[in-house]
Coordinates of C-alpha atoms in Angstrom, one line a residue:
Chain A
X286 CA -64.4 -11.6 2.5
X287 CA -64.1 -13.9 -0.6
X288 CA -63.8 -17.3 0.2
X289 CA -60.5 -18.4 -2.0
X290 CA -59.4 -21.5 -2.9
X291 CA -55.7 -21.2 -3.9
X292 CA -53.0 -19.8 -1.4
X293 CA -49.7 -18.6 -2.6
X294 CA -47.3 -18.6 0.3
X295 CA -44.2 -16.9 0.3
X296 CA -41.6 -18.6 2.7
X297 CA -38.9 -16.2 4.5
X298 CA -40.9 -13.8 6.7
X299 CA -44.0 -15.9 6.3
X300 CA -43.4 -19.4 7.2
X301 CA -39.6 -19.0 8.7
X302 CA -37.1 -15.8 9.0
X303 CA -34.3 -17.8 8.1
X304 CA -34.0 -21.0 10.8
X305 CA -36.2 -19.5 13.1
X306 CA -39.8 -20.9 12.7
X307 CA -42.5 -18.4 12.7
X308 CA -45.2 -20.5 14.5
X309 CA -48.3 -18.6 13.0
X310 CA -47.2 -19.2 9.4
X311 CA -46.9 -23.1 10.0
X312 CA -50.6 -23.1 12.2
X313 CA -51.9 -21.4 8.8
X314 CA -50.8 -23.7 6.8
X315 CA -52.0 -26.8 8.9
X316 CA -55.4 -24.8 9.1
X317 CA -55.7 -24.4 5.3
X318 CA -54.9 -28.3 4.8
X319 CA -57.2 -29.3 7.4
X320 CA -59.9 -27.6 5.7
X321 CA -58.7 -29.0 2.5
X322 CA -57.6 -25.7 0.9
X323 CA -55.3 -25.7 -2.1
X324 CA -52.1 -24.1 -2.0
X325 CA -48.7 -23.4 -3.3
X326 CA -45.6 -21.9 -1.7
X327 CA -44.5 -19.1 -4.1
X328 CA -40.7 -18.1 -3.2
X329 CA -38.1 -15.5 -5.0
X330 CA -35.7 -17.9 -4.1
X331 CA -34.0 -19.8 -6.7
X332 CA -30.6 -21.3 -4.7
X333 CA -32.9 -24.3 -3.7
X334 CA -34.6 -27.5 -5.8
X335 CA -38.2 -28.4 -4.8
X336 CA -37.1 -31.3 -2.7
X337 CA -35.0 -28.7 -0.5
X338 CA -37.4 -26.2 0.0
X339 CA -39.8 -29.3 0.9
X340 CA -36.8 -30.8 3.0
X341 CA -36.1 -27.3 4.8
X342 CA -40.2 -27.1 5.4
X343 CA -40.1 -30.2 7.5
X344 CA -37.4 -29.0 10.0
X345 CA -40.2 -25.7 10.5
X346 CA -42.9 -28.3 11.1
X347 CA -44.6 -28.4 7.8
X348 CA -45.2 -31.5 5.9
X349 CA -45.6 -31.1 2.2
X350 CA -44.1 -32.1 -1.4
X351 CA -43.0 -30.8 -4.2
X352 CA -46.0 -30.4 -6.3
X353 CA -47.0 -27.5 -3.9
X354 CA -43.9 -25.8 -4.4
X355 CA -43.2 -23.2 -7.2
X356 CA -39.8 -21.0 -8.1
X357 CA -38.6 -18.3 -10.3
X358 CA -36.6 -21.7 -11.5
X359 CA -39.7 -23.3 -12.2
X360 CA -41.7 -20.5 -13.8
X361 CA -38.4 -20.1 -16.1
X362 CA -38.4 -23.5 -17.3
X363 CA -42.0 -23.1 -18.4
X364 CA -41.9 -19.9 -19.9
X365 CA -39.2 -20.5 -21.8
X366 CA -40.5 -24.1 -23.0
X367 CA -44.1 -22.2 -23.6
X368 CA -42.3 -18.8 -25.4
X369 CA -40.2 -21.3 -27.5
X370 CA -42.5 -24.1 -28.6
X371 CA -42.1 -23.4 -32.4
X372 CA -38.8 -24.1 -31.2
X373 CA -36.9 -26.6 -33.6
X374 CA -33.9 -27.5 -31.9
X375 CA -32.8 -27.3 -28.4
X376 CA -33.1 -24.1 -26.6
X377 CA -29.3 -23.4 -25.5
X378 CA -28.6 -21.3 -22.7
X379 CA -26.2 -19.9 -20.6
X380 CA -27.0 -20.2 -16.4
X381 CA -25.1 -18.3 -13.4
X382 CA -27.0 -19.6 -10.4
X383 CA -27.1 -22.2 -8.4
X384 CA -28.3 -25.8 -8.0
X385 CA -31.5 -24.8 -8.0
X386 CA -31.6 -23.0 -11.0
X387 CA -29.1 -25.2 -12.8
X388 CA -31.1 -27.9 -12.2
X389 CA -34.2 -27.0 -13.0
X390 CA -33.6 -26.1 -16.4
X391 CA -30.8 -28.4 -17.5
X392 CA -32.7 -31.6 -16.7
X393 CA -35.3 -30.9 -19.1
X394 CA -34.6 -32.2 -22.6
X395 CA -35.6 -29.0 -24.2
X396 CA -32.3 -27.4 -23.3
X397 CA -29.0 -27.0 -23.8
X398 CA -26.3 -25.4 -21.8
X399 CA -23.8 -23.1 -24.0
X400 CA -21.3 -20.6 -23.1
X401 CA -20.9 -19.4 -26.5
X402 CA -23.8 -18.6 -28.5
X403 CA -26.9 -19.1 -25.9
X404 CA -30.4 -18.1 -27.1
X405 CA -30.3 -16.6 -23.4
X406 CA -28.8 -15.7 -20.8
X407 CA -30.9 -16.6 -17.5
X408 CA -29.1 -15.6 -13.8
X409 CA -30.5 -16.0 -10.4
X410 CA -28.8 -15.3 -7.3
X411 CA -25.2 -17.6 -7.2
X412 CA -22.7 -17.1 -4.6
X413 CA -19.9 -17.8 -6.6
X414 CA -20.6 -15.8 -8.4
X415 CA -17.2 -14.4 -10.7
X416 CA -15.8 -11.9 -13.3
X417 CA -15.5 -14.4 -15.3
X418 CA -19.1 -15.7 -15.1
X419 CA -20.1 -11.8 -15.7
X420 CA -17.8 -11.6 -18.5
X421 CA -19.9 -14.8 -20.4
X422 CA -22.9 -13.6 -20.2
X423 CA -21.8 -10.0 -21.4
X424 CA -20.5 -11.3 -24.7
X425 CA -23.4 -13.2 -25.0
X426 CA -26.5 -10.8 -24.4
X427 CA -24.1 -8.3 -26.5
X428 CA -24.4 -11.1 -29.2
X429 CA -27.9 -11.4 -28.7
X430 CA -29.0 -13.8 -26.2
X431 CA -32.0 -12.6 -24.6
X432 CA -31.0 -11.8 -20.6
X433 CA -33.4 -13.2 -18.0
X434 CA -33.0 -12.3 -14.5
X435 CA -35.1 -14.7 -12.1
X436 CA -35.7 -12.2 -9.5
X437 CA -34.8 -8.6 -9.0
X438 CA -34.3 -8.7 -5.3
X439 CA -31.2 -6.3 -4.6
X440 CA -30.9 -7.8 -1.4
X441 CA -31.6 -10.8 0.9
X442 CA -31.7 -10.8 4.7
X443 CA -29.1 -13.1 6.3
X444 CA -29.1 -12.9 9.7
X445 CA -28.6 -9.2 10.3
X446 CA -26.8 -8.3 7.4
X447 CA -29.0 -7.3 3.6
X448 CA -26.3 -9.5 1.3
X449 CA -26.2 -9.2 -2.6
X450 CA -29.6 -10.2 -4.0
X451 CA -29.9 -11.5 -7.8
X452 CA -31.5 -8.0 -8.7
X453 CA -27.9 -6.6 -8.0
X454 CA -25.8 -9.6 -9.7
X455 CA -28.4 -8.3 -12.7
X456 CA -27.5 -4.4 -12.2
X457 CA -23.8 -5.4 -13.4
X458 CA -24.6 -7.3 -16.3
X459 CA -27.1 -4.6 -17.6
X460 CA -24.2 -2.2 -17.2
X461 CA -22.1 -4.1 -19.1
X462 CA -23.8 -5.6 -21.3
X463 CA -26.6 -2.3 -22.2
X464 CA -29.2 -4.3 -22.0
X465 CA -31.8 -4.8 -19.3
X466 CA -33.6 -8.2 -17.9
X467 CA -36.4 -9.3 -18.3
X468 CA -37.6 -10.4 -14.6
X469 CA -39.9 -13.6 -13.9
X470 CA -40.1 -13.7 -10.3
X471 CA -42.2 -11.8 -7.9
X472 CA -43.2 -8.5 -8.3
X473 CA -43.3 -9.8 -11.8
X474 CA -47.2 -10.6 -13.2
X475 CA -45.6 -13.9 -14.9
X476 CA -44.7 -16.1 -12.3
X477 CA -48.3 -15.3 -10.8
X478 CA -50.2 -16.2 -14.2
X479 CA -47.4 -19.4 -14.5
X480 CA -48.5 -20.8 -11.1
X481 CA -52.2 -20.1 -11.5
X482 CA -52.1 -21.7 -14.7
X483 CA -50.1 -24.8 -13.2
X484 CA -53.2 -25.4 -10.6
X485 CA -55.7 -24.3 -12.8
X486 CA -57.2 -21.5 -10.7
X487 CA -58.6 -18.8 -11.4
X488 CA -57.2 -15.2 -10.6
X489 CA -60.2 -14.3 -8.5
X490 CA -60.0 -17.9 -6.4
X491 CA -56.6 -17.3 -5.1
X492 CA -54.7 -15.0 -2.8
X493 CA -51.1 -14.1 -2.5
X494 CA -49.9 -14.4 1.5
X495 CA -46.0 -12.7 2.0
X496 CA -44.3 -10.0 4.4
X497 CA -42.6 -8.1 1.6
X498 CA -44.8 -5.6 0.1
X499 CA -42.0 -5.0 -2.9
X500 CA -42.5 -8.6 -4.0
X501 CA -45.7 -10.7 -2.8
X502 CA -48.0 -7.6 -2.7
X503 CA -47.0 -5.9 -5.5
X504 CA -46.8 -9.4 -7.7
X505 CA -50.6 -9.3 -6.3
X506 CA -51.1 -5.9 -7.7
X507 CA -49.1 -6.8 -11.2
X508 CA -51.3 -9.9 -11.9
X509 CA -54.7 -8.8 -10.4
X510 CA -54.8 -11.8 -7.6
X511 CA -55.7 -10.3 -3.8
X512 CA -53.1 -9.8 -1.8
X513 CA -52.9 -10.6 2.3
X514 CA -49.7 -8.8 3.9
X515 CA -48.7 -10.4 7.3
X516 CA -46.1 -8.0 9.5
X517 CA -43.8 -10.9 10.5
X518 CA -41.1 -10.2 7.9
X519 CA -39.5 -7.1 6.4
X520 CA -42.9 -4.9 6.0
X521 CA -43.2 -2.1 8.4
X522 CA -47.3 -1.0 8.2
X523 CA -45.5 2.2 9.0
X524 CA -43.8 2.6 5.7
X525 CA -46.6 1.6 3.4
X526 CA -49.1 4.0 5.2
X527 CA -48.8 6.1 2.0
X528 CA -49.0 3.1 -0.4
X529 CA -51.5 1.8 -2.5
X530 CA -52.7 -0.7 0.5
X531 CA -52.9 -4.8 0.6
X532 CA -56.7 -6.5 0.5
X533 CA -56.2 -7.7 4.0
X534 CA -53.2 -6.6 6.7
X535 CA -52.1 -9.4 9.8
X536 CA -50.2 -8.9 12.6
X537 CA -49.2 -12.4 11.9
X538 CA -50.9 -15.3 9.8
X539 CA -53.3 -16.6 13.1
X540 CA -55.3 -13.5 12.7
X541 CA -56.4 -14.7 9.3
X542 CA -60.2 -16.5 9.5
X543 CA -60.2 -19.1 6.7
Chain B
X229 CA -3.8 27.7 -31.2
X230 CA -2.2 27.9 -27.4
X231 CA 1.4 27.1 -26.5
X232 CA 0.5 24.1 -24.1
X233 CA 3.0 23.4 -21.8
X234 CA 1.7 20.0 -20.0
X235 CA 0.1 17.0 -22.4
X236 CA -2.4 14.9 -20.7
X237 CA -2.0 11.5 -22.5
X238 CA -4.0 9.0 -22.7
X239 CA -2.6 5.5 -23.5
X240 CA -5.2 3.2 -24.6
X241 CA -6.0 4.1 -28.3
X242 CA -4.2 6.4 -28.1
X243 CA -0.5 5.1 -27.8
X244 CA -1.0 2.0 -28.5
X245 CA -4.6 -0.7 -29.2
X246 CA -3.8 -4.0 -27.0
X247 CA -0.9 -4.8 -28.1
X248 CA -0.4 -3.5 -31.1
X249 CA 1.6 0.1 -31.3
X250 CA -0.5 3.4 -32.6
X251 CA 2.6 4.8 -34.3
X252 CA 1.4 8.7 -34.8
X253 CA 1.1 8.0 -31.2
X254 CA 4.9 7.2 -30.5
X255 CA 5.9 9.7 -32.5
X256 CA 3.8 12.3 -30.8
X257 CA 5.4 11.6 -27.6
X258 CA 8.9 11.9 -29.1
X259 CA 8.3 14.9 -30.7
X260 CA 6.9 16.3 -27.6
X261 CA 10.3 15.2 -25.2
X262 CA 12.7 16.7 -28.4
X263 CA 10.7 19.9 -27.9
X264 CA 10.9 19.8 -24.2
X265 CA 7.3 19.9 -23.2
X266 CA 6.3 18.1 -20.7
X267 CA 3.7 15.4 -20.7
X268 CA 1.9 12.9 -18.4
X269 CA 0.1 9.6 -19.2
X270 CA -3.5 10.0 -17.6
X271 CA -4.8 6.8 -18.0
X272 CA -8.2 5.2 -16.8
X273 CA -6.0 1.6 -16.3
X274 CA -5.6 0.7 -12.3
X275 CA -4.9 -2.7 -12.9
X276 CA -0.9 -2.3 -13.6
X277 CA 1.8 -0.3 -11.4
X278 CA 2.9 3.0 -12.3
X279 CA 6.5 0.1 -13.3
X280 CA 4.0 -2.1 -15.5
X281 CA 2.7 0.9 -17.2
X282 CA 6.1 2.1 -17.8
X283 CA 7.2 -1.2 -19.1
X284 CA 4.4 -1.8 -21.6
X285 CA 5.4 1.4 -23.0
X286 CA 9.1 0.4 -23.5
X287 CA 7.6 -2.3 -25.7
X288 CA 5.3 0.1 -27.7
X289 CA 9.0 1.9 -28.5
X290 CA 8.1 4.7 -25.2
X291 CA 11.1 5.5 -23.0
X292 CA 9.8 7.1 -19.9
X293 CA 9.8 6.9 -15.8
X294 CA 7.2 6.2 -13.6
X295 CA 7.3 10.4 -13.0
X296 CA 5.2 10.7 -16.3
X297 CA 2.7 8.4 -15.4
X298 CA -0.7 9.3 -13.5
X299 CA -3.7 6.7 -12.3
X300 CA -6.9 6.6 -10.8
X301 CA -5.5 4.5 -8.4
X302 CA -2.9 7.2 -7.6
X303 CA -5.4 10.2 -7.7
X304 CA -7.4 8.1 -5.3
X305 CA -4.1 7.9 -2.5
X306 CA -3.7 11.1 -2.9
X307 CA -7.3 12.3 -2.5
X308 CA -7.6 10.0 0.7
X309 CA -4.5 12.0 2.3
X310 CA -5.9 15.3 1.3
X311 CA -8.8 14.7 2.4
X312 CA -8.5 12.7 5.7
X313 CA -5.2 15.2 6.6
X314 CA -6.6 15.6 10.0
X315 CA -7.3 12.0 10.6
X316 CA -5.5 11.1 13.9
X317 CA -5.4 7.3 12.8
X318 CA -4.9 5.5 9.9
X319 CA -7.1 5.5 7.2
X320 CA -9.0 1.6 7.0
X321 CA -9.7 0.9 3.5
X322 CA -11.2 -2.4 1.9
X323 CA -10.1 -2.9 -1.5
X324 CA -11.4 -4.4 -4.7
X325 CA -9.0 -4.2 -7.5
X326 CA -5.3 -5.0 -8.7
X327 CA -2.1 -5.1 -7.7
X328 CA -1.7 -1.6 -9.5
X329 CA -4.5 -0.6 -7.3
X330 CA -4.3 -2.0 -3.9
X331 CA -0.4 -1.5 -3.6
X332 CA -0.4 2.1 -4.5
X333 CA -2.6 2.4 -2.0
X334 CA -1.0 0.1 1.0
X335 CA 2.5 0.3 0.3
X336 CA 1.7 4.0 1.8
X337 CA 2.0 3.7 5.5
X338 CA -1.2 5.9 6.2
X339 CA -3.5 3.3 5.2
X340 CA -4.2 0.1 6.9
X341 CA -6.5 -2.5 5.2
X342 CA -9.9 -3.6 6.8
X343 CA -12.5 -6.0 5.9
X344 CA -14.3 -5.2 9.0
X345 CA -15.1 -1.5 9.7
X346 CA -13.2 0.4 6.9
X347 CA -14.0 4.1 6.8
X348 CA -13.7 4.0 2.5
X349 CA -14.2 0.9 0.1
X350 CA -12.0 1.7 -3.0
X351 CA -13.4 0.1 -6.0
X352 CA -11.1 -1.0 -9.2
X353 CA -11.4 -3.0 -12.1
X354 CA -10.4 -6.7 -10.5
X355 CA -11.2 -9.9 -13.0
X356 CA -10.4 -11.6 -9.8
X357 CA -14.1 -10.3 -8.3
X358 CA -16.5 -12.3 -6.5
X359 CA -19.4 -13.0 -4.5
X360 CA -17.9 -12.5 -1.8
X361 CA -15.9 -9.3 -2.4
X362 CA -18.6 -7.8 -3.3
X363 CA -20.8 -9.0 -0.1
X364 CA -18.1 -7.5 1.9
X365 CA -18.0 -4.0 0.0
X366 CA -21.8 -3.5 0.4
X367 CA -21.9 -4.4 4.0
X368 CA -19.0 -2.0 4.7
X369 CA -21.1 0.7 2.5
X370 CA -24.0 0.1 4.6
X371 CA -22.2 0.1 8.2
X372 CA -21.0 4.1 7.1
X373 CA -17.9 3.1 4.8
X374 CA -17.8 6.0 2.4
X375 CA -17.5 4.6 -1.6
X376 CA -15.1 5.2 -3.7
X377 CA -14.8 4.1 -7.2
X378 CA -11.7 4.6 -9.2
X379 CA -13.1 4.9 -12.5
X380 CA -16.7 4.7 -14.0
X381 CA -15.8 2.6 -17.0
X382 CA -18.6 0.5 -18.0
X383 CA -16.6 -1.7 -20.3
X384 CA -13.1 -2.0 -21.7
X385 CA -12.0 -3.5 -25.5
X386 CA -10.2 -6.5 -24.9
X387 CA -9.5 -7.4 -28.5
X388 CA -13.1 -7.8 -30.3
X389 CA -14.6 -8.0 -26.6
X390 CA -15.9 -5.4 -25.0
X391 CA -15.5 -7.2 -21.4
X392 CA -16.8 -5.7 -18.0
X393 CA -15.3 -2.7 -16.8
X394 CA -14.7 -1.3 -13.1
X395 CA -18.3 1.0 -13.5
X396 CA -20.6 -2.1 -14.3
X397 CA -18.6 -3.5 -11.1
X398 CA -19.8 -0.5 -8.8
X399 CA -23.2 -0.8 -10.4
X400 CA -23.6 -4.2 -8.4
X401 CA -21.8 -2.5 -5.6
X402 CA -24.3 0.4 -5.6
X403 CA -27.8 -1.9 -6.3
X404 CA -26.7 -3.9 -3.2
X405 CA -25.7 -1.2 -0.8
X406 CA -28.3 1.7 -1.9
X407 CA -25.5 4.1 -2.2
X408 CA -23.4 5.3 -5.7
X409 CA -20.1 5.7 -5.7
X410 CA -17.8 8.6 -5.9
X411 CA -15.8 8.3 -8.8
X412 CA -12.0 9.4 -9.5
X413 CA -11.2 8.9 -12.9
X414 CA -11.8 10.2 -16.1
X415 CA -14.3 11.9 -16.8
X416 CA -14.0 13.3 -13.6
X417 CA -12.5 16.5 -12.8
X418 CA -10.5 15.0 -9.7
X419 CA -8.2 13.2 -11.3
X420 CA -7.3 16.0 -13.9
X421 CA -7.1 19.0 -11.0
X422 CA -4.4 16.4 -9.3
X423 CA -2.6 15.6 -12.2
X424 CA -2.8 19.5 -12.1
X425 CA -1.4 19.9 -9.1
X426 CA 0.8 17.3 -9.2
X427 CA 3.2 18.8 -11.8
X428 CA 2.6 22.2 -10.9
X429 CA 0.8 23.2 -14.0
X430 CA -2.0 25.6 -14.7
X431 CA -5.1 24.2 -16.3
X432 CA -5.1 27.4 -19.0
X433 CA -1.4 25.5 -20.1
X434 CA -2.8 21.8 -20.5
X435 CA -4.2 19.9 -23.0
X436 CA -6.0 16.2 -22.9
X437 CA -4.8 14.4 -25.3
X438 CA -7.1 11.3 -26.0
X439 CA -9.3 8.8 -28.1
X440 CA -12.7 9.0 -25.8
X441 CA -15.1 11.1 -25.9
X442 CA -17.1 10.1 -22.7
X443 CA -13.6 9.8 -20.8
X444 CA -10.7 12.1 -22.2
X445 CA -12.7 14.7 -23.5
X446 CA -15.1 14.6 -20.7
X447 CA -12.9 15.2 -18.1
X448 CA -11.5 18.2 -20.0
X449 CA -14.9 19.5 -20.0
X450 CA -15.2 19.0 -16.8
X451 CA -12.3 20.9 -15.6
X452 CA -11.8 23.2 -18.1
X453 CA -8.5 21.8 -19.5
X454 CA -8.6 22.1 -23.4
X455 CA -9.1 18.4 -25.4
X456 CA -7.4 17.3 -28.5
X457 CA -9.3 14.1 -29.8
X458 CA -7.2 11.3 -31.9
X459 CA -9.6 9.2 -34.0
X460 CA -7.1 6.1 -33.6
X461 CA -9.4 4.7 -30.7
X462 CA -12.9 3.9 -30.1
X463 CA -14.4 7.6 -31.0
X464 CA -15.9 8.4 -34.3
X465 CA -16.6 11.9 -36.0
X466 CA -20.2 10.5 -36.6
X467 CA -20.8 9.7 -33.1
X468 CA -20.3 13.2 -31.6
X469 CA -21.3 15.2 -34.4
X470 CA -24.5 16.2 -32.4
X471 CA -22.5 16.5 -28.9
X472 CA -20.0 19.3 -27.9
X473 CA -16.8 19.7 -29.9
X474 CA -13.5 18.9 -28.3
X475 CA -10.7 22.0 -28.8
X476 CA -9.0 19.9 -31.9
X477 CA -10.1 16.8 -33.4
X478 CA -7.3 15.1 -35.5
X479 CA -7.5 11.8 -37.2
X480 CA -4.2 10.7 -35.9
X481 CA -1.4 12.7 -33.9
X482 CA 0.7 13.1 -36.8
X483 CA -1.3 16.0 -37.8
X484 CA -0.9 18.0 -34.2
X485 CA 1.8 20.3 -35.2
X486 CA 3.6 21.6 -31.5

């Protein structure tokens, strides 16, 4: 087994299932630290800042900070800033999502919120979502803005119920607008390469650790980084069995030998 | 060229553009009640009453009753009842939509209305949507609720807009709950074998009368009702030139002689 030196967590199914703690995940973590092993919690979800996600880590036992923290919010900051550097003026966009989305992008300098004439369109998962919000971003990508959908999740567990996931906010405005997003989140390659880049890793030094085979393996498969799949979260081993198969399997994260 | 007996009418682009009158329109509809032939307005519209719909026309210079006009939103009552005739209880529907939808569908006493457990989620154009109506659709839809869409419209003109119609609606609704919808409306045959059936009418004696290819003419293809197409609406010659040809084509519906 390679001996890796950067470990992109995932959170919900890995680290928590929504309050509950999954003890294994936070004795992994405490294990890599000890033996002074870089990592970076990768999540899908966008609805939190860094310094929630690092706030929300604490009450599961896990003290961190924001610099190992990374979000679809954070990679879409960077890639934008990156894809636009010729940029002149300020980059305007439209946002539906939530604070930390909003956030994210609007307290950098480089952009510019604008309902009328964005250069894109970027929505993540917002519980407010409206019509009206819909009906923005539809004259606008059918003007020109470029659409950028932060994850493509159709659903997210709460509790026992799969609610709307930003994938599915996305499937409306593609229909109404013709157009289709371009994703950044996992499965997506980008936010992979973005959050290698961001530690300086290599691609063979890291490994991606998550329970959801459609997002943190497959993001492993998209960007070439080894993946380890750990069967505490939505992942059945039953209904991958005819899958193109993770580098490593877990019952659960204390089965792992650093 | 047949004696039609029953005009299917379409309203928008047809009879009138927003607010503004089509006048070949009006005058088609006079000539057709001085020549006693009877007509319906099919429209694709659930968001106004059968009254509203009669009103608007009143102000487009149409004098008519609420007998000679036909919705989705009506088609889809009336389906429910057909269909669910042996239903011991009432039918529980949760509704997305309008006052022109939800009250032709609750002011009937065979219908109750049900967040929790409905046994059909009716799905209409409703500027009013949210977050949460659509969190509530999708878990219905995944507890067993069967889904119904009124119409698959993916956008409608609202002046120079094209704004988000009730299909890119259910396309959330569908991504979300991993099940399509059934649809109603044009270009369904449903709503066109109820119109039917409604005024007692053989298809061989009607004729869709319309602006819209990919609704009006549709739905005459796909129930075998001949189609007259007015280019006063948002269908050019050009744009079906390669697809197949309605019955008539006529640039405006001066030139339909009865």
């Amino acid at each position: 087994m390679r001996d890796y030196q950067l470990y992109l967590i995932d959170l919900d199914g890995t680290i928590y299932r929504g309050n509950e703690t999954i003890a294994s995940g936070v004795r992994f973590v405490k294990r890599l630290v000890d033996q002074k092993k870089d990592y970076l919690f990768l999540t899908n979800n966008t609805t939190r800042t860094p310094e929630m996600v690092v706030a929300k880590l604490k009450t599961h036992g896990i003290t961190t900070d924001i610099a190992h923290v990374y979000t679809p919010s954070m990679a879409t900051a960077e890639y934008l800033l990156h894809h636009c550097q010729n940029h002149d003026s300020k980059i305007s966009v439209y946002i539906i999502g939530q604070v930390g989305l909003w956030k994210e992008i609007l307290e950098r300098p480089e952009f510019i919120y604008d309902e009328q004439n964005p250069d894109y369109v970027i929505v993540g998962m917002d519980t407010d979502l409206t019509y009206q919000k819909v009906r923005v971003a539809t004259r606008a990508i059918r003007a020109g803005a470029v659409f950028i959908g932060t994850n493509a999740d159709l659903n997210l567990p709460l509790g026992d119920e799969l609610i709307p996931g930003n994938g599915s906010q996305c499937a409306m405005i593609a229909a109404a607008s013709g157009q289709n997003p371009m994703y950044i989140g996992k499965p997506e390659a980008i936010i992979v390469d973005m959050a290698l880049k961001r530690v300086g890793t290599k691609k063979e030094d890291a490994l991606i650790v998550g329970d959801n085979y459609n997002t943190d393996i497959k993001a492993g498969f998209n960007s070439g980084v080894d993946q380890l799949l750990t069967l505490t979260g939505v992942t059945t081993k039953e209904e991958i069995k005819n899958l193109k198969q993770p580098t490593l399997i877990v019952e659960n994260l204390d089965e792992y030998q650093l």
